mmCIF file of C-alpha atoms and ligand atoms in Angstrom:
data_model
loop_
_atom_site.group_PDB
_atom_site.id
_atom_site.type_symbol
_atom_site.label_atom_id
_atom_site.label_comp_id
_atom_site.label_asym_id
_atom_site.label_seq_id
_atom_site.Cartn_x
_atom_site.Cartn_y
_atom_site.Cartn_z
ATOM 1 C CA MET A 96 128.213 89.706 48.119
ATOM 2 C CA GLU A 97 126.841 91.276 51.168
ATOM 3 C CA THR A 98 128.167 94.555 50.313
ATOM 4 C CA TYR A 99 126.947 94.103 46.426
ATOM 5 C CA GLN A 100 123.443 92.944 47.901
ATOM 6 C CA LEU A 101 123.104 96.195 49.906
ATOM 7 C CA ALA A 102 124.615 98.379 47.191
ATOM 8 C CA GLN A 103 121.853 96.942 44.758
ATOM 9 C CA GLU A 104 118.975 97.067 47.173
ATOM 10 C CA SER A 105 119.637 100.965 47.806
ATOM 11 C CA GLN A 106 119.954 101.887 44.360
ATOM 12 C CA LEU A 107 116.965 100.121 43.307
ATOM 13 C CA ASN A 108 114.239 102.681 44.080
ATOM 14 C CA ASP A 109 116.252 105.374 42.193
ATOM 15 C CA LEU A 110 116.834 102.915 39.450
ATOM 16 C CA LEU A 111 112.884 102.089 39.229
ATOM 17 C CA HIS A 112 112.371 106.051 39.130
ATOM 18 C CA VAL A 113 114.771 106.455 36.114
ATOM 19 C CA LYS A 114 112.974 103.367 34.025
ATOM 20 C CA ILE A 115 109.797 104.553 34.820
ATOM 21 C CA HIS A 116 110.567 108.075 33.277
ATOM 22 C CA GLN A 117 112.450 106.247 30.517
ATOM 23 C CA TYR A 118 109.303 104.530 29.455
ATOM 24 C CA LYS A 119 106.988 107.260 29.997
ATOM 25 C CA GLN A 120 108.363 109.006 26.853
ATOM 26 C CA GLN A 121 107.309 106.138 24.354
ATOM 27 C CA ASN A 122 103.889 106.483 25.037
ATOM 28 C CA ASP A 123 102.659 103.980 22.667
ATOM 29 C CA GLY A 124 99.753 101.814 22.919
ATOM 30 C CA GLU A 125 95.883 102.977 23.623
ATOM 31 C CA CYS A 126 93.703 102.474 26.356
ATOM 32 C CA ALA A 127 91.039 99.741 25.783
ATOM 33 C CA SER A 128 87.718 101.166 24.337
ATOM 34 C CA TYR A 129 85.547 98.061 24.283
ATOM 35 C CA ILE A 130 84.604 98.815 27.773
ATOM 36 C CA PRO A 131 83.731 102.512 27.662
ATOM 37 C CA GLU A 132 84.671 103.688 30.693
ATOM 38 C CA LEU A 133 88.192 102.139 30.447
ATOM 39 C CA LYS A 134 88.990 104.847 27.709
ATOM 40 C CA LYS A 135 88.839 107.665 30.638
ATOM 41 C CA ALA A 136 92.289 106.264 31.638
ATOM 42 C CA ASP A 137 95.069 108.508 31.385
ATOM 43 C CA PRO A 138 97.420 106.215 28.850
ATOM 44 C CA SER A 139 100.486 108.223 30.206
ATOM 45 C CA HIS A 140 100.405 106.988 33.716
ATOM 46 C CA LEU A 141 102.792 104.179 34.656
ATOM 47 C CA SER A 142 103.868 102.917 37.466
ATOM 48 C CA ILE A 143 105.383 99.942 39.288
ATOM 49 C CA SER A 144 105.621 98.397 42.968
ATOM 50 C CA LEU A 145 107.999 95.552 43.847
ATOM 51 C CA LEU A 146 107.597 93.711 47.488
ATOM 52 C CA LEU A 147 110.573 91.255 48.760
ATOM 53 C CA PRO A 148 109.960 88.346 51.086
ATOM 54 C CA ASP A 149 110.990 90.553 54.032
ATOM 55 C CA GLY A 150 108.421 93.152 53.548
ATOM 56 C CA THR A 151 110.754 95.855 51.785
ATOM 57 C CA HIS A 152 108.913 97.817 49.390
ATOM 58 C CA TYR A 153 109.871 99.749 46.097
ATOM 59 C CA THR A 154 107.781 101.732 44.036
ATOM 60 C CA ALA A 155 107.598 104.644 41.174
ATOM 61 C CA GLY A 156 105.561 106.283 39.073
ATOM 62 C CA ASP A 157 101.827 106.848 39.489
ATOM 63 C CA HIS A 158 101.486 103.941 42.031
ATOM 64 C CA THR A 159 98.660 106.163 43.617
ATOM 65 C CA VAL A 160 96.316 105.550 40.716
ATOM 66 C CA SER A 161 93.921 102.650 41.106
ATOM 67 C CA PHE A 162 92.349 100.697 37.986
ATOM 68 C CA THR A 163 90.336 97.579 38.026
ATOM 69 C CA ILE A 164 91.697 94.486 37.855
ATOM 70 C CA GLN A 165 90.136 92.878 35.022
ATOM 71 C CA SER A 166 91.590 89.615 33.626
ATOM 72 C CA ILE A 167 94.094 89.239 36.426
ATOM 73 C CA SER A 168 90.532 88.525 38.697
ATOM 74 C CA LYS A 169 91.132 84.988 36.761
ATOM 75 C CA VAL A 170 94.023 83.851 38.705
ATOM 76 C CA LEU A 171 91.948 84.471 41.860
ATOM 77 C CA SER A 172 88.633 82.846 40.973
ATOM 78 C CA PHE A 173 90.874 79.858 39.631
ATOM 79 C CA ILE A 174 92.598 79.732 42.893
ATOM 80 C CA THR A 175 88.925 80.332 44.776
ATOM 81 C CA ALA A 176 87.589 77.654 42.685
ATOM 82 C CA CYS A 177 90.331 74.812 43.169
ATOM 83 C CA MET A 178 90.598 75.819 46.769
ATOM 84 C CA HIS A 179 86.984 75.136 47.226
ATOM 85 C CA HIS A 180 86.398 72.145 44.954
ATOM 86 C CA GLY A 181 89.897 70.808 44.556
ATOM 87 C CA ILE A 182 92.110 71.245 41.543
ATOM 88 C CA GLU A 183 91.075 67.759 39.677
ATOM 89 C CA SER A 184 87.192 68.788 39.979
ATOM 90 C CA VAL A 185 87.827 72.252 38.624
ATOM 91 C CA LEU A 186 89.987 70.747 35.756
ATOM 92 C CA ASN A 187 87.065 68.378 34.683
ATOM 93 C CA TRP A 188 85.357 71.572 33.784
ATOM 94 C CA VAL A 189 88.565 73.442 32.291
ATOM 95 C CA ASP A 190 91.470 72.725 30.598
ATOM 96 C CA VAL A 191 95.017 73.754 30.805
ATOM 97 C CA GLU A 192 95.976 74.171 27.164
ATOM 98 C CA PRO A 193 97.056 77.714 25.466
ATOM 99 C CA THR A 194 94.915 78.677 22.435
ATOM 100 C CA GLY A 195 96.731 81.188 20.616
ATOM 101 C CA ASP A 196 93.191 83.110 20.239
ATOM 102 C CA SER A 197 92.521 86.390 21.590
ATOM 103 C CA PHE A 198 90.960 86.291 25.347
ATOM 104 C CA ASN A 199 87.438 86.979 24.258
ATOM 105 C CA SER A 200 87.436 84.438 21.336
ATOM 106 C CA ILE A 201 84.373 82.217 20.598
ATOM 107 C CA LEU A 202 85.949 80.743 17.321
ATOM 108 C CA ARG A 203 86.563 77.073 19.324
ATOM 109 C CA PHE A 204 82.982 76.640 19.843
ATOM 110 C CA GLU A 205 82.536 76.213 16.121
ATOM 111 C CA LEU A 206 85.894 75.230 14.908
ATOM 112 C CA THR A 207 86.323 72.239 17.334
ATOM 113 C CA ASN A 208 84.191 69.826 18.837
ATOM 114 C CA GLN A 209 85.040 71.384 22.513
ATOM 115 C CA LYS A 210 84.496 69.216 25.540
ATOM 116 C CA LYS A 211 85.823 72.549 27.737
ATOM 117 C CA PRO A 212 87.286 75.793 27.588
ATOM 118 C CA TYR A 213 90.782 75.717 26.709
ATOM 119 C CA ASN A 214 92.068 77.626 30.079
ATOM 120 C CA PRO A 215 90.910 79.349 32.781
ATOM 121 C CA MET A 216 93.052 82.314 31.576
ATOM 122 C CA ILE A 217 90.802 83.155 28.511
ATOM 123 C CA ASN A 218 87.030 84.500 29.215
ATOM 124 C CA ALA A 219 85.311 81.129 27.939
ATOM 125 C CA GLY A 220 87.358 79.353 30.773
ATOM 126 C CA ALA A 221 87.008 82.203 33.295
ATOM 127 C CA LEU A 222 83.365 82.191 32.638
ATOM 128 C CA THR A 223 83.220 78.434 33.498
ATOM 129 C CA VAL A 224 84.964 78.950 36.641
ATOM 130 C CA ALA A 225 83.242 81.821 37.816
ATOM 131 C CA SER A 226 80.000 79.498 37.613
ATOM 132 C CA LEU A 227 82.075 76.993 39.635
ATOM 133 C CA LEU A 228 82.567 79.770 42.599
ATOM 134 C CA PRO A 229 80.962 78.729 46.064
ATOM 135 C CA GLY A 230 78.018 80.724 46.613
ATOM 136 C CA THR A 231 74.237 80.377 45.567
ATOM 137 C CA ASN A 232 74.062 83.948 43.788
ATOM 138 C CA ASP A 233 76.550 86.366 41.920
ATOM 139 C CA ASN A 234 77.175 88.239 45.063
ATOM 140 C CA GLU A 235 78.094 85.226 47.095
ATOM 141 C CA LYS A 236 80.481 83.702 44.284
ATOM 142 C CA LEU A 237 82.180 87.166 44.185
ATOM 143 C CA MET A 238 82.434 87.527 48.106
ATOM 144 C CA ASN A 239 84.242 83.899 47.973
ATOM 145 C CA VAL A 240 86.971 85.919 45.714
ATOM 146 C CA THR A 241 86.895 88.911 47.819
ATOM 147 C CA ASN A 242 87.531 86.925 51.066
ATOM 148 C CA LEU A 243 90.546 85.399 49.118
ATOM 149 C CA LEU A 244 91.735 88.891 48.527
ATOM 150 C CA TYR A 245 90.887 89.907 52.379
ATOM 151 C CA ASN A 246 93.453 87.021 53.184
ATOM 152 C CA LEU A 247 96.042 88.013 50.855
ATOM 153 C CA LEU A 248 96.094 91.783 51.201
ATOM 154 C CA GLY A 249 94.780 92.253 54.709
ATOM 155 C CA LYS A 250 91.960 94.726 53.490
ATOM 156 C CA GLU A 251 88.563 94.993 51.937
ATOM 157 C CA VAL A 252 88.366 95.462 48.307
ATOM 158 C CA CYS A 253 85.757 97.337 46.441
ATOM 159 C CA ILE A 254 83.914 97.244 43.071
ATOM 160 C CA ASN A 255 84.405 99.867 40.735
ATOM 161 C CA GLU A 256 80.713 100.225 40.045
ATOM 162 C CA LYS A 257 81.151 102.817 36.830
ATOM 163 C CA VAL A 258 83.349 100.093 35.211
ATOM 164 C CA PHE A 259 80.952 97.203 36.097
ATOM 165 C CA MET A 260 77.670 99.103 34.540
ATOM 166 C CA SER A 261 79.976 100.108 31.665
ATOM 167 C CA GLU A 262 81.091 96.666 30.768
ATOM 168 C CA TRP A 263 77.603 95.060 31.852
ATOM 169 C CA GLU A 264 75.798 97.421 29.189
ATOM 170 C CA THR A 265 78.258 96.691 26.553
ATOM 171 C CA ALA A 266 79.262 92.830 27.240
ATOM 172 C CA TYR A 267 78.066 91.837 23.701
ATOM 173 C CA ARG A 268 80.854 89.059 23.123
ATOM 174 C CA ASN A 269 80.984 87.718 26.860
ATOM 175 C CA ARG A 270 77.138 87.267 26.520
ATOM 176 C CA ALA A 271 77.593 85.373 23.466
ATOM 177 C CA LEU A 272 80.370 83.516 25.127
ATOM 178 C CA VAL A 273 78.449 82.524 28.191
ATOM 179 C CA ASN A 274 75.236 81.682 26.259
ATOM 180 C CA LEU A 275 77.490 79.103 23.743
ATOM 181 C CA LEU A 276 78.958 77.648 27.418
ATOM 182 C CA ALA A 277 75.429 77.095 28.666
ATOM 183 C CA GLU A 278 74.593 75.687 25.302
ATOM 184 C CA ASN A 279 77.388 72.896 25.527
ATOM 185 C CA ASP A 280 76.622 72.164 29.140
ATOM 186 C CA LEU A 281 80.007 74.031 30.551
ATOM 187 C CA LEU A 282 78.474 76.197 32.909
ATOM 188 C CA ALA A 283 77.868 74.915 36.656
ATOM 189 C CA GLY A 284 75.429 77.767 37.165
ATOM 190 C CA GLY A 285 72.623 79.966 35.287
ATOM 191 C CA VAL A 286 73.632 82.657 32.320
ATOM 192 C CA ASP A 287 72.850 85.722 34.025
ATOM 193 C CA GLU A 288 74.417 85.153 37.700
ATOM 194 C CA THR A 289 77.718 83.908 35.871
ATOM 195 C CA LEU A 290 78.159 86.878 33.325
ATOM 196 C CA LEU A 291 77.277 88.896 36.444
ATOM 197 C CA THR A 292 79.555 87.534 38.782
ATOM 198 C CA TYR A 293 82.703 87.614 35.879
ATOM 199 C CA ILE A 294 81.946 91.035 35.447
ATOM 200 C CA LYS A 295 81.699 92.179 38.977
ATOM 201 C CA LEU A 296 85.276 90.250 39.448
ATOM 202 C CA CYS A 297 86.634 91.978 36.675
ATOM 203 C CA SER A 298 85.708 95.279 37.861
ATOM 204 C CA ILE A 299 87.785 94.764 41.342
ATOM 205 C CA GLU A 300 89.321 97.876 41.961
ATOM 206 C CA THR A 301 93.358 97.510 42.735
ATOM 207 C CA SER A 302 96.756 98.943 42.688
ATOM 208 C CA VAL A 303 100.000 98.048 41.623
ATOM 209 C CA HIS A 304 101.035 97.690 45.408
ATOM 210 C CA ASP A 305 98.072 94.698 45.758
ATOM 211 C CA LEU A 306 99.418 93.082 42.409
ATOM 212 C CA ALA A 307 102.771 93.172 44.147
ATOM 213 C CA LYS A 308 101.788 91.551 47.211
ATOM 214 C CA ILE A 309 99.505 88.812 45.563
ATOM 215 C CA GLY A 310 102.881 88.118 42.946
ATOM 216 C CA LEU A 311 104.902 87.782 46.287
ATOM 217 C CA ILE A 312 102.577 85.307 47.784
ATOM 218 C CA LEU A 313 102.489 83.184 44.212
ATOM 219 C CA SER A 314 106.419 83.339 44.422
ATOM 220 C CA MET A 315 106.425 81.937 47.932
ATOM 221 C CA ASP A 316 104.007 78.913 46.741
ATOM 222 C CA GLY A 317 101.045 80.249 48.799
ATOM 223 C CA TYR A 318 102.796 81.310 51.718
ATOM 224 C CA ASP A 319 103.047 85.082 53.219
ATOM 225 C CA PRO A 320 106.398 85.528 54.133
ATOM 226 C CA ILE A 321 105.262 88.866 55.667
ATOM 227 C CA GLU A 322 102.080 87.374 57.942
ATOM 228 C CA GLN A 323 104.403 83.970 58.079
ATOM 229 C CA LYS A 324 100.876 82.363 56.958
ATOM 230 C CA GLN A 325 100.658 79.564 54.131
ATOM 231 C CA LEU A 326 97.402 81.209 52.299
ATOM 232 C CA ILE A 327 96.980 78.797 49.604
ATOM 233 C CA PRO A 328 97.675 75.591 49.158
ATOM 234 C CA VAL A 329 101.394 75.102 47.363
ATOM 235 C CA LYS A 330 99.822 72.822 44.680
ATOM 236 C CA ILE A 331 97.188 75.347 43.498
ATOM 237 C CA ALA A 332 99.902 78.546 43.623
ATOM 238 C CA ARG A 333 102.009 76.157 41.713
ATOM 239 C CA LEU A 334 99.204 75.333 39.029
ATOM 240 C CA SER A 335 98.206 79.057 38.980
ATOM 241 C CA LYS A 336 101.754 80.027 38.027
ATOM 242 C CA VAL A 337 102.009 77.467 35.164
ATOM 243 C CA LEU A 338 98.983 79.095 33.714
ATOM 244 C CA MET A 339 100.210 82.703 34.202
ATOM 245 C CA PHE A 340 103.446 81.519 32.423
ATOM 246 C CA THR A 341 101.718 79.561 29.482
ATOM 247 C CA CYS A 342 98.644 81.557 29.214
ATOM 248 C CA GLY A 343 98.743 84.430 31.070
ATOM 249 C CA MET A 344 99.482 87.353 28.690
ATOM 250 C CA TYR A 345 96.504 86.286 26.200
ATOM 251 C CA ASN A 346 97.651 85.229 23.036
ATOM 252 C CA SER A 347 101.221 86.772 22.984
ATOM 253 C CA SER A 348 101.576 84.547 26.102
ATOM 254 C CA GLY A 349 103.982 82.509 23.782
ATOM 255 C CA LYS A 350 106.035 85.732 23.167
ATOM 256 C CA PHE A 351 105.781 87.175 26.357
ATOM 257 C CA ALA A 352 107.363 83.706 27.886
ATOM 258 C CA ALA A 353 110.189 83.667 25.398
ATOM 259 C CA SER A 354 111.147 87.486 25.748
ATOM 260 C CA VAL A 355 110.503 88.327 29.359
ATOM 261 C CA GLY A 356 110.060 84.436 30.681
ATOM 262 C CA ILE A 357 108.365 84.900 34.129
ATOM 263 C CA PRO A 358 104.444 84.044 34.999
ATOM 264 C CA ALA A 359 102.338 87.300 34.881
ATOM 265 C CA LYS A 360 98.830 87.894 34.181
ATOM 266 C CA SER A 361 97.871 90.861 32.738
ATOM 267 C CA GLY A 362 94.522 92.909 32.423
ATOM 268 C CA VAL A 363 92.878 95.355 29.710
ATOM 269 C CA SER A 364 92.884 98.248 32.118
ATOM 270 C CA GLY A 365 96.523 97.961 32.261
ATOM 271 C CA GLY A 366 97.712 96.261 35.050
ATOM 272 C CA ILE A 367 99.991 93.274 34.950
ATOM 273 C CA LEU A 368 100.581 90.595 37.959
ATOM 274 C CA ALA A 369 104.086 89.064 38.185
ATOM 275 C CA SER A 370 105.822 86.742 40.153
ATOM 276 C CA ILE A 371 109.407 86.044 40.491
ATOM 277 C CA PRO A 372 110.570 82.964 42.162
ATOM 278 C CA PRO A 373 113.512 82.912 44.534
ATOM 279 C CA SER A 374 116.654 81.972 42.435
ATOM 280 C CA THR A 375 120.302 80.869 43.195
ATOM 281 C CA ARG A 376 121.801 81.357 39.895
ATOM 282 C CA ASN A 377 122.519 85.116 40.356
ATOM 283 C CA LEU A 378 123.003 86.875 43.716
ATOM 284 C CA ASN A 379 121.162 90.224 43.731
ATOM 285 C CA VAL A 380 118.608 91.752 45.647
ATOM 286 C CA LEU A 381 115.889 90.173 43.575
ATOM 287 C CA SER A 382 117.186 86.616 43.949
ATOM 288 C CA GLN A 383 114.984 85.769 47.090
ATOM 289 C CA GLY A 384 112.040 86.149 44.821
ATOM 290 C CA CYS A 385 109.596 89.222 44.597
ATOM 291 C CA GLY A 386 106.200 90.464 43.938
ATOM 292 C CA ILE A 387 105.811 92.860 40.839
ATOM 293 C CA GLY A 388 102.758 94.891 39.932
ATOM 294 C CA VAL A 389 102.764 97.293 37.107
ATOM 295 C CA TYR A 390 100.312 99.732 35.362
ATOM 296 C CA GLY A 391 99.949 101.362 32.367
ATOM 297 C CA PRO A 392 96.554 101.510 30.496
ATOM 298 C CA ALA A 393 97.959 101.792 27.027
ATOM 299 C CA ILE A 394 97.513 98.274 25.690
ATOM 300 C CA ASP A 395 98.815 96.706 22.714
ATOM 301 C CA ARG A 396 96.451 94.521 19.966
ATOM 302 C CA TYR A 397 96.868 91.669 22.485
ATOM 303 C CA GLY A 398 95.467 93.328 25.237
ATOM 304 C CA ASN A 399 98.530 93.871 27.527
ATOM 305 C CA SER A 400 99.980 96.985 29.019
ATOM 306 C CA VAL A 401 103.060 98.242 26.141
ATOM 307 C CA MET A 402 105.072 100.241 28.820
ATOM 308 C CA GLY A 403 104.465 97.504 31.536
ATOM 309 C CA VAL A 404 105.681 94.816 29.779
ATOM 310 C CA ARG A 405 108.579 97.041 28.741
ATOM 311 C CA ILE A 406 109.836 97.710 31.892
ATOM 312 C CA LEU A 407 109.249 94.035 33.007
ATOM 313 C CA GLN A 408 111.693 92.951 30.313
ATOM 314 C CA ASP A 409 114.139 95.512 31.193
ATOM 315 C CA LEU A 410 113.972 94.656 34.842
ATOM 316 C CA VAL A 411 114.493 90.730 34.001
ATOM 317 C CA GLU A 412 117.045 91.282 31.711
ATOM 318 C CA GLN A 413 119.345 93.414 34.209
ATOM 319 C CA PHE A 414 118.530 91.379 37.353
ATOM 320 C CA HIS A 415 118.232 88.139 35.573
ATOM 321 C CA LEU A 416 114.565 86.771 36.896
ATOM 322 C CA ASN A 417 113.784 84.784 33.914
ATOM 323 C CA ILE A 418 112.748 81.347 35.037
ATOM 324 C CA PHE A 419 114.677 79.602 32.399
HETATM 325 N N1 LIG B 1506 86.502 92.662 31.670
HETATM 326 C C1 LIG B 1506 86.893 92.056 30.649
HETATM 327 C C2 LIG B 1506 86.375 91.186 29.304
HETATM 328 O O1 LIG B 1506 86.046 90.196 29.875
HETATM 329 C C3 LIG B 1506 88.429 91.468 30.704
HETATM 330 C C4 LIG B 1506 89.459 91.004 29.660
HETATM 331 C C5 LIG B 1506 90.557 91.395 30.069
HETATM 332 O O2 LIG B 1506 90.946 91.959 30.870
HETATM 333 N N2 LIG B 1506 91.652 91.061 29.342
HETATM 334 O O3 LIG B 1506 86.371 91.586 28.409
#
């Protein structure tokens, strides 16, 4: 068994390079354009980073290219709000139900007598969660999430000001959404402060390596195996993974769960955070669990990286990583 494991480990790097090369040729999807600054990304970029609990790190493709975290921040703000208020209080404000609607839909407010946003992984829920973050203004709220990131990554993160301004100036739909939330008493803070907080969170600059580290910590139920510290309470880490699994890929979450089958969260800039739990079903180099970050800014109509999803699906199949 040991020999098999070592053989796979040494081949994993080569394998990732081959896969990145293979999927780069396909060139499907387009960069998001509703945030003008995101349109400037190079749609041919594709990268992956994979981190094991013992700190072994594999990477391939354009992994030095950074990008804004966008909707992946929804996981981090949900964790921060839960760590501050407790899960129960946060779930008084936001549900845990998938919607089947696009991430920025305002449909439900008119169609149903909605008592709270469906889940924290769509914009409505994330705006409510942003309003719940501890702090008396948008910068303090933002700082509480970047403090969590500091603990997870061991480094400061920064905001991409260009992307922030680009979204702030064109956030017509999120402005509508945040106003509807306020009208329905679903915000714990002011409209402008909440929208500012939310857009700043989306504009945090990140990399596939950061995403792999966050994915690894989530896969270990909040424990950082490298620093040997529990950074997120177990229950909050597990609930976050449930939300990633059921709602993390927008209105293709069901399809992603069926065809790939791992907890993941995507962002419109093309990043995907994936968390692979340890498994005893198959023994291979990834059975101990791992975190994966992928980046490919060409997205599909749901807002998910086309090549990112394909490469994840391929790896999951090859290493039997699906959780069901
Ligand atoms: N900032 C983006 C928005 O709210 C994030 C959406 C996303 O990544 N799907 O529109």
